Coordinates of C-alpha atoms and ligand atoms in Angstrom, one line a residue:
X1 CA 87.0 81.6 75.8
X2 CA 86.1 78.4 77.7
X3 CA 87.9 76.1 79.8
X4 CA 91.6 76.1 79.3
X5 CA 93.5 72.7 78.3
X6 CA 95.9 73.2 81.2
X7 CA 97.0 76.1 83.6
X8 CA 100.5 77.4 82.7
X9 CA 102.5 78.9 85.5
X10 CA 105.3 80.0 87.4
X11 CA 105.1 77.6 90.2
X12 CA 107.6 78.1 93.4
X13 CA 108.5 74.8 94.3
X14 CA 110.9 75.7 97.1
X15 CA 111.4 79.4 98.5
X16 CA 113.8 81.3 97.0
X17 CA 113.5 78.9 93.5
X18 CA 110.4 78.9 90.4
X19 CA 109.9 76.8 87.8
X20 CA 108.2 77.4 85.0
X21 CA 105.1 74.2 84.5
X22 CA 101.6 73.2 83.3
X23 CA 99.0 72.1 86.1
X24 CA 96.0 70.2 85.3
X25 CA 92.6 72.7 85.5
X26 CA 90.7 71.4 88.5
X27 CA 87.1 70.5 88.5
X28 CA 84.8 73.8 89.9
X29 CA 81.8 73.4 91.7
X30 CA 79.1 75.9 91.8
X31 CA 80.4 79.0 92.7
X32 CA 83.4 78.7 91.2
X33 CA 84.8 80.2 87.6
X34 CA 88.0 80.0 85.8
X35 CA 89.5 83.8 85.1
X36 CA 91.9 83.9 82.7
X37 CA 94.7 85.9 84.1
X38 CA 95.5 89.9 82.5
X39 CA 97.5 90.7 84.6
X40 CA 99.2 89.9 88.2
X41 CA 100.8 92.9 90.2
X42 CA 104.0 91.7 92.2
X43 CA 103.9 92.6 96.1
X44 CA 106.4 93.0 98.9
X45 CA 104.6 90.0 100.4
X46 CA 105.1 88.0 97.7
X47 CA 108.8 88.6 98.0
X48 CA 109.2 87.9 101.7
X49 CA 107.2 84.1 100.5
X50 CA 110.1 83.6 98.3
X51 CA 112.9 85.2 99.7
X52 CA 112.5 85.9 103.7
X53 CA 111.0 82.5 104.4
X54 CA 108.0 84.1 105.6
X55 CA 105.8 81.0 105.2
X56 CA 102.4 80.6 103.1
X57 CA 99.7 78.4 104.2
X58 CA 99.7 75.8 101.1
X59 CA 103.4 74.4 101.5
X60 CA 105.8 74.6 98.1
X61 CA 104.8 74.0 95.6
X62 CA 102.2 76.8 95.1
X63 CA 102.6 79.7 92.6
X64 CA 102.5 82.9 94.2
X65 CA 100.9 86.0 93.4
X66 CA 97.6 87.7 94.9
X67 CA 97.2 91.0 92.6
X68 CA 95.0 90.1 90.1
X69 CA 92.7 91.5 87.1
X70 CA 91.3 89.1 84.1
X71 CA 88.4 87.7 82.3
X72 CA 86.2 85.4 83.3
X73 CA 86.0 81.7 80.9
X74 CA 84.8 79.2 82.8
X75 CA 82.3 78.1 85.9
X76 CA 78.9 80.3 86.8
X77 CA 77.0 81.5 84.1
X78 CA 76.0 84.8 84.7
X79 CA 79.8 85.7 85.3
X80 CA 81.1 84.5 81.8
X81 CA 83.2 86.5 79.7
X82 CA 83.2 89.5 82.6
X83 CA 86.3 91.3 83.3
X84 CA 87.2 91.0 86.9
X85 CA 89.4 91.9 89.8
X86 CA 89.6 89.3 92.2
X87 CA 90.0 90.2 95.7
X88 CA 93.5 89.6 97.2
X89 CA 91.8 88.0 100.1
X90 CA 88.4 86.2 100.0
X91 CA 86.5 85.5 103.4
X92 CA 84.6 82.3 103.8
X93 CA 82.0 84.6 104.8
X94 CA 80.2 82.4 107.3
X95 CA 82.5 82.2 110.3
X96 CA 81.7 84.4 113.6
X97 CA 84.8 86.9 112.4
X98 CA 83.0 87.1 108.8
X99 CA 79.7 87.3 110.8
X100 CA 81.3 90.2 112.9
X101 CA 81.8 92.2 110.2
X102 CA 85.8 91.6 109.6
X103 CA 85.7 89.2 107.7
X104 CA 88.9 90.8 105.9
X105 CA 90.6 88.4 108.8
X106 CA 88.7 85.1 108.6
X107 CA 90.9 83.1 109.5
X108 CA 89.2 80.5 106.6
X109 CA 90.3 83.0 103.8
X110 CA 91.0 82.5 100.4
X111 CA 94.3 83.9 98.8
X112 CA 95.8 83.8 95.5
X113 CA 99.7 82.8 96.0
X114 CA 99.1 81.8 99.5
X115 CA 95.9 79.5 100.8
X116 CA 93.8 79.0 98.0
X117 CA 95.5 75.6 97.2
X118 CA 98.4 75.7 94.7
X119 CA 97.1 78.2 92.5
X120 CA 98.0 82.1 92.5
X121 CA 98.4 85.0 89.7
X122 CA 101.6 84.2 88.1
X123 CA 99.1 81.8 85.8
X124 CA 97.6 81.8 82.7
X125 CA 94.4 81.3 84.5
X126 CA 93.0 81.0 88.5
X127 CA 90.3 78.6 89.3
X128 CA 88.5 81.3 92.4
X129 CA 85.5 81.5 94.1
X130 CA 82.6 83.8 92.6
X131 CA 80.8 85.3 95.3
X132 CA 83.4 88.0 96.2
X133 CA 85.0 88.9 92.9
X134 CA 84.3 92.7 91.9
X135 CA 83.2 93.0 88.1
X136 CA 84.5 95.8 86.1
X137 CA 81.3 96.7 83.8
X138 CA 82.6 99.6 81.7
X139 CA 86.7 100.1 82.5
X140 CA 86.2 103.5 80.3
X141 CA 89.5 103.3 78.2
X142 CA 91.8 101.9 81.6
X143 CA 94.1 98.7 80.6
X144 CA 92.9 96.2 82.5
X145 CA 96.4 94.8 83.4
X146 CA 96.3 98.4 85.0
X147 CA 93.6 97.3 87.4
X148 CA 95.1 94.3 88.8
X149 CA 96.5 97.1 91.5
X150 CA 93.0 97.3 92.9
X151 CA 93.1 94.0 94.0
X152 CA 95.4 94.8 96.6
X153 CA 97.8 97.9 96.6
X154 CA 94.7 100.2 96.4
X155 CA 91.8 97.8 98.2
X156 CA 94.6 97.5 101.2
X157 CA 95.2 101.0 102.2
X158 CA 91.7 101.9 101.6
X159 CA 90.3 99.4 104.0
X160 CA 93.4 101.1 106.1
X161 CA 91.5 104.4 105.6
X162 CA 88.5 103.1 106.7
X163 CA 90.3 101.2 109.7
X164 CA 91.4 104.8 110.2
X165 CA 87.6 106.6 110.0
X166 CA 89.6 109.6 107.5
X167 CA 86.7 111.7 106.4
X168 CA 86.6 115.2 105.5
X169 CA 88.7 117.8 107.0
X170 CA 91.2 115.4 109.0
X171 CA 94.8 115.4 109.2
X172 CA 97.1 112.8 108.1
X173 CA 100.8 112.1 108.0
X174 CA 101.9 108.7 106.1
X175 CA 105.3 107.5 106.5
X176 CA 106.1 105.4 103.0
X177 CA 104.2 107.6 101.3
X178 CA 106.1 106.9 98.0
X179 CA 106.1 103.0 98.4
X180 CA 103.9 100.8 96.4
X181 CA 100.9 101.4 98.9
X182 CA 101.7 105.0 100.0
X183 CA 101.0 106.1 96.8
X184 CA 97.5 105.2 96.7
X185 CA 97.0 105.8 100.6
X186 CA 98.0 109.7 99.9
X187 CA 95.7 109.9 97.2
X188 CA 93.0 107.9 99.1
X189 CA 93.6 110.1 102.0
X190 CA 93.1 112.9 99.9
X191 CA 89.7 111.7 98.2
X192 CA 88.4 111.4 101.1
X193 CA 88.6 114.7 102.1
X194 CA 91.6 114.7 104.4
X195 CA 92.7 118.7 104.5
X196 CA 96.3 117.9 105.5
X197 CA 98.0 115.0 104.0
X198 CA 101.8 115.2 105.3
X199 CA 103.5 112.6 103.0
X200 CA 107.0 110.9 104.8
X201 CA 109.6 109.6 102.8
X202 CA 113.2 109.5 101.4
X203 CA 112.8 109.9 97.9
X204 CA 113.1 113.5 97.0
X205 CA 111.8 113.2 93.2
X206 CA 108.7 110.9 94.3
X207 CA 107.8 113.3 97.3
X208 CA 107.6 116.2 94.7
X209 CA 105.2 114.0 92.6
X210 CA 103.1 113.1 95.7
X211 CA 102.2 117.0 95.9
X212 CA 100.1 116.4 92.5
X213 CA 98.9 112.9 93.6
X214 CA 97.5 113.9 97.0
X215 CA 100.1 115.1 99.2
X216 CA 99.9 118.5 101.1
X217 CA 103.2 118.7 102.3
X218 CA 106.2 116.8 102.5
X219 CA 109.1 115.3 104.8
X220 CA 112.4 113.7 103.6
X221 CA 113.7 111.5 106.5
X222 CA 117.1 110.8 104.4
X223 CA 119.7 111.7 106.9
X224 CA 117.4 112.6 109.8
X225 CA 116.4 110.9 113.0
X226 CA 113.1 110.3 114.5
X227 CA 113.5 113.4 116.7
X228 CA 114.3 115.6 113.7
X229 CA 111.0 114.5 112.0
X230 CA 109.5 115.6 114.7
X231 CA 110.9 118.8 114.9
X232 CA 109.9 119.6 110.9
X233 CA 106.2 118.4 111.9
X234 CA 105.7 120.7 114.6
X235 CA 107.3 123.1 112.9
X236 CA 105.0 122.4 109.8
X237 CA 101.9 122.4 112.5
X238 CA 102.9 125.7 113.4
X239 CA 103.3 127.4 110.4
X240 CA 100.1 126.4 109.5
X241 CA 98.3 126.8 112.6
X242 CA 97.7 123.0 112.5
X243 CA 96.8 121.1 116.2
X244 CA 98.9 118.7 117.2
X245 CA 96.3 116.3 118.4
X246 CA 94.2 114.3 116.6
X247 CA 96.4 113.1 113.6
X248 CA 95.8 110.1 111.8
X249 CA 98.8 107.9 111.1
X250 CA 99.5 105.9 108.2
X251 CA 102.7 103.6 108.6
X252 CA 103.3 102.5 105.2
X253 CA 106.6 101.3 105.7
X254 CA 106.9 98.2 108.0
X255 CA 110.0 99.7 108.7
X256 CA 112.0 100.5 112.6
X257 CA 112.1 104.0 111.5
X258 CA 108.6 104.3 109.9
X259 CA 107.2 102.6 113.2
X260 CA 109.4 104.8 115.4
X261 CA 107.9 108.4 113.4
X262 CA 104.4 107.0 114.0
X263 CA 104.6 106.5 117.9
X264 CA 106.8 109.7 118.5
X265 CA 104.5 111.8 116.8
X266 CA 101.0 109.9 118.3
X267 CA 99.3 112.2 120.5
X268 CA 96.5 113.1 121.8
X269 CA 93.2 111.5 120.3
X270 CA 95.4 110.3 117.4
X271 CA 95.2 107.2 116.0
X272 CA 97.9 105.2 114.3
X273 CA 97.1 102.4 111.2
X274 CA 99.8 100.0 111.0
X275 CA 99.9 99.0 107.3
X276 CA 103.5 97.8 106.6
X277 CA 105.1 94.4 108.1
X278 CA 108.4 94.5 109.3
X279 CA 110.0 91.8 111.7
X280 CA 112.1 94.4 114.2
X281 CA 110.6 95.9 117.6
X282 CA 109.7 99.0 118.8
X283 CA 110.1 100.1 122.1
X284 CA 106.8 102.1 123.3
X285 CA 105.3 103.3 126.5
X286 CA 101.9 102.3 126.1
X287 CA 100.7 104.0 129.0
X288 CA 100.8 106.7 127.0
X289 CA 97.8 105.3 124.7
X290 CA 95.8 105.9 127.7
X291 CA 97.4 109.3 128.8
X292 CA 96.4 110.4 125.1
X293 CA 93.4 108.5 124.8
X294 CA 94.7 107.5 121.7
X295 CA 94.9 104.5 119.5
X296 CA 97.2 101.9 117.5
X297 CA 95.5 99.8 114.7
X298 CA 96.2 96.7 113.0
X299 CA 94.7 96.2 109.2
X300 CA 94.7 93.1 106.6
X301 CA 93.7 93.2 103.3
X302 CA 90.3 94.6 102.2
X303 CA 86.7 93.2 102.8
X304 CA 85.3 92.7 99.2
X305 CA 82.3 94.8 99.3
X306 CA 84.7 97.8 99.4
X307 CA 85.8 96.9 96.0
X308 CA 83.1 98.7 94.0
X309 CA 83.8 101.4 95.4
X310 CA 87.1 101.9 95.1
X311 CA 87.0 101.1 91.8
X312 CA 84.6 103.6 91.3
X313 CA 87.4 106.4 92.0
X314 CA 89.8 104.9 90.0
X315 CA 87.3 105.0 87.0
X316 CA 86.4 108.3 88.0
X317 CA 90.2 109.8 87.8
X318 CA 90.3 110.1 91.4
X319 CA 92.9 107.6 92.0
X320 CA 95.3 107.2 89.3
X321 CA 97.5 104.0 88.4
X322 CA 99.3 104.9 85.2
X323 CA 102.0 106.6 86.8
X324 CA 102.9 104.4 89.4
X325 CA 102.6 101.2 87.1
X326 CA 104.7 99.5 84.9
X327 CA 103.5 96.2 82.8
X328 CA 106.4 93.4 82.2
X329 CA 105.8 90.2 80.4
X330 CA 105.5 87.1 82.8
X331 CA 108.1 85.5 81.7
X332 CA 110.5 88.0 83.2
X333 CA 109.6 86.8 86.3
X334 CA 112.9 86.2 87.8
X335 CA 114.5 89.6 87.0
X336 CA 111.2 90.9 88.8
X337 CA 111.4 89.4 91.7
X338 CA 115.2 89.9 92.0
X339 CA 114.8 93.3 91.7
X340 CA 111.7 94.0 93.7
X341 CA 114.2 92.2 96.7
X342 CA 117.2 94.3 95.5
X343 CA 114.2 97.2 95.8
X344 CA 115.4 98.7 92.5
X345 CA 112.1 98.8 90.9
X346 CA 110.7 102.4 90.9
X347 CA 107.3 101.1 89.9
X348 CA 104.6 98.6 91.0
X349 CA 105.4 95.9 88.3
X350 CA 102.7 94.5 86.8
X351 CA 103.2 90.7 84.8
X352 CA 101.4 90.1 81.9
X353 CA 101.0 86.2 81.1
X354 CA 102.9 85.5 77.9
X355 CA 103.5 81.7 77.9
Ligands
ZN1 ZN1 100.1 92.1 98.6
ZN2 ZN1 85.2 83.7 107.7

């Protein structure tokens, strides 16, 4: 416990190129504290900074990483020695967007691998603002490596869910429903008392799992076109005497297709949450939003006071993380990353700092 000597990381000092160094710990103000770093889950957007040239705000070198869980050693008193999960974005919470109540998107945000300075998860330890982070008091028996996912592939898709007003009783089809957010969007779905949860995807094994984790029904797109998918949805609709108005969907994928499923099947009053990033177009008739009175949504991160709760249903068994989780020492770092590009990692993978 206490201040650290120096901050040991896995910096990216150009994209596409890390280096392993030591950083000097920077002076904190008030409201400020040093977390010494459990465990830092590795995201798709982490990959695009390194490999896509998708840019970050702080120019190379930075280290990346925004998925975050650890233990709090230095900086405002009454958060010492607390076990935290620091929220992969952090408003500034005073402009007019933070005023408006969206402060998920201020534009003066604070995150981890990307604008808070040069320092992100892939650390020993994070110098980060106080106000926002979300204490864990009791993590009954959970590792907390295991809640670094909070920070961002559960807190994103359940600010999505809320984006999307799912309460009890609605129906919901999410395309990636297997991916490293899908799964926790099904099961959010789900919690929140969604009655149909359709889950779209192309992995038949992990479509079969989604059934215990959430899922109603399934779709596999592998081999199929959009129009096909929609032909196995209204035929689903009809076997269950389900409307086909008023769906909520959850495009998990940032892919063409994924996009493509999502506006075919919008009708009317539905609403479609736009979750993944991808870089293509989509061709849409948008008079058709206002034929179906219906509605396309944007969504970014997760506003911090969602966090408690949250992680309330992930320490109450409602969400689960263990299976969809898999710790790695940080040091592997490279083989990570190249497979999370290569997409042959089956899990969210999780680095634990071992310098
Ligand atoms: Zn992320
Ligand atoms: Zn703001």
């Amino acid at each position: 416990m206490g201040k650290p000597d120096k901050i040991e990381t896995w910096q990216m000092v150009e994209p596409g190129k890390l280096t392993r160094t030591s950083i000097d710990v920077p002076e904190i103000g008030p409201g400020e504290v040093i977390v010494e770093i459990a465990g830092c889950g590795v995201c798709h957007t982490d990959i695009g900074y390194f490999y896509n040239g998708v840019p970050t705000v702080t120019m190379p070198p930075l280290t990346l990483g925004h998925e975050i869980s650890g233990r709090v050693v230095d900086g405002d008193e009454r958060l010492i020695g607390k076990e935290v999960i620091i929220p992969a974005v952090m408003p500034c919470n005073s402009c007019p967007i933070c005023m408006s109540g969206r402060g998920n998107r201020c534009l003066n945000q604070a995150m981890p691998g990307n604008s808070l300075g040069i320092y992100g998860g892939f650390s020993s330890h994070i110098p980060v603002p106080s106000v926002d982070l979300c204490v864990v008091e009791d993590r009954r028996g959970l590792p907390l490596e295991h809640l670094a996912v909070v920070a961002d592939a559960i807190a994103s898709p359940y600010q999505a869910a809320k984006r999307a007003g799912i309460q009890e009783g609605d129906l919901v089809l999410i395309t990636g429903a297997v991916g490293g957010i899908g799964t926790y969007m099904t099961q959010i779905a789900s919690v929140l008392g969604a009655r149909e949860v359709v889950a779209v995807d192309r992995v038949a094994e992990k479509l079969e799992r989604s059934l215990h984790y959430g899922a109603t029904a399934t779709i596999n797109t592998t081999g199929k076109g959009v129009k096909d998918v929609r032909e196995e949805f209204r035929s689903y609709c009809k076997s269950k005497n389900l409307p086909g108005f008023g769906w909520k969907f959850i495009e998990c994928t940032g892919t063409k297709m994924g996009q493509e499923i999502g506006i075919e099947l919008l009708g009317f009053v539905g609403r479609m949450i736009v979750v993944g990033y991808g870089t293509h177009k989509v061709e849409y008739m948008l008079s058709r939003l206002m034929a179906f009175d219906a509605e396309i949504i944007g969504t970014w991160g997760c506003l911090p006071k969602y966090y408690p709760e949250v992680l309330q249903f992930v320490l109450d068994g409602s969400i689960k993380i263990a299976p969809f989780v898999e710790l790695r020492p940080m040091s592997q770092i490279e083989s990570v990353f190249n497979d999370a590009h290569e997409a042959r990692l089956g899990k969210r993978v999780v680095l634990i700092p071992d310098f």
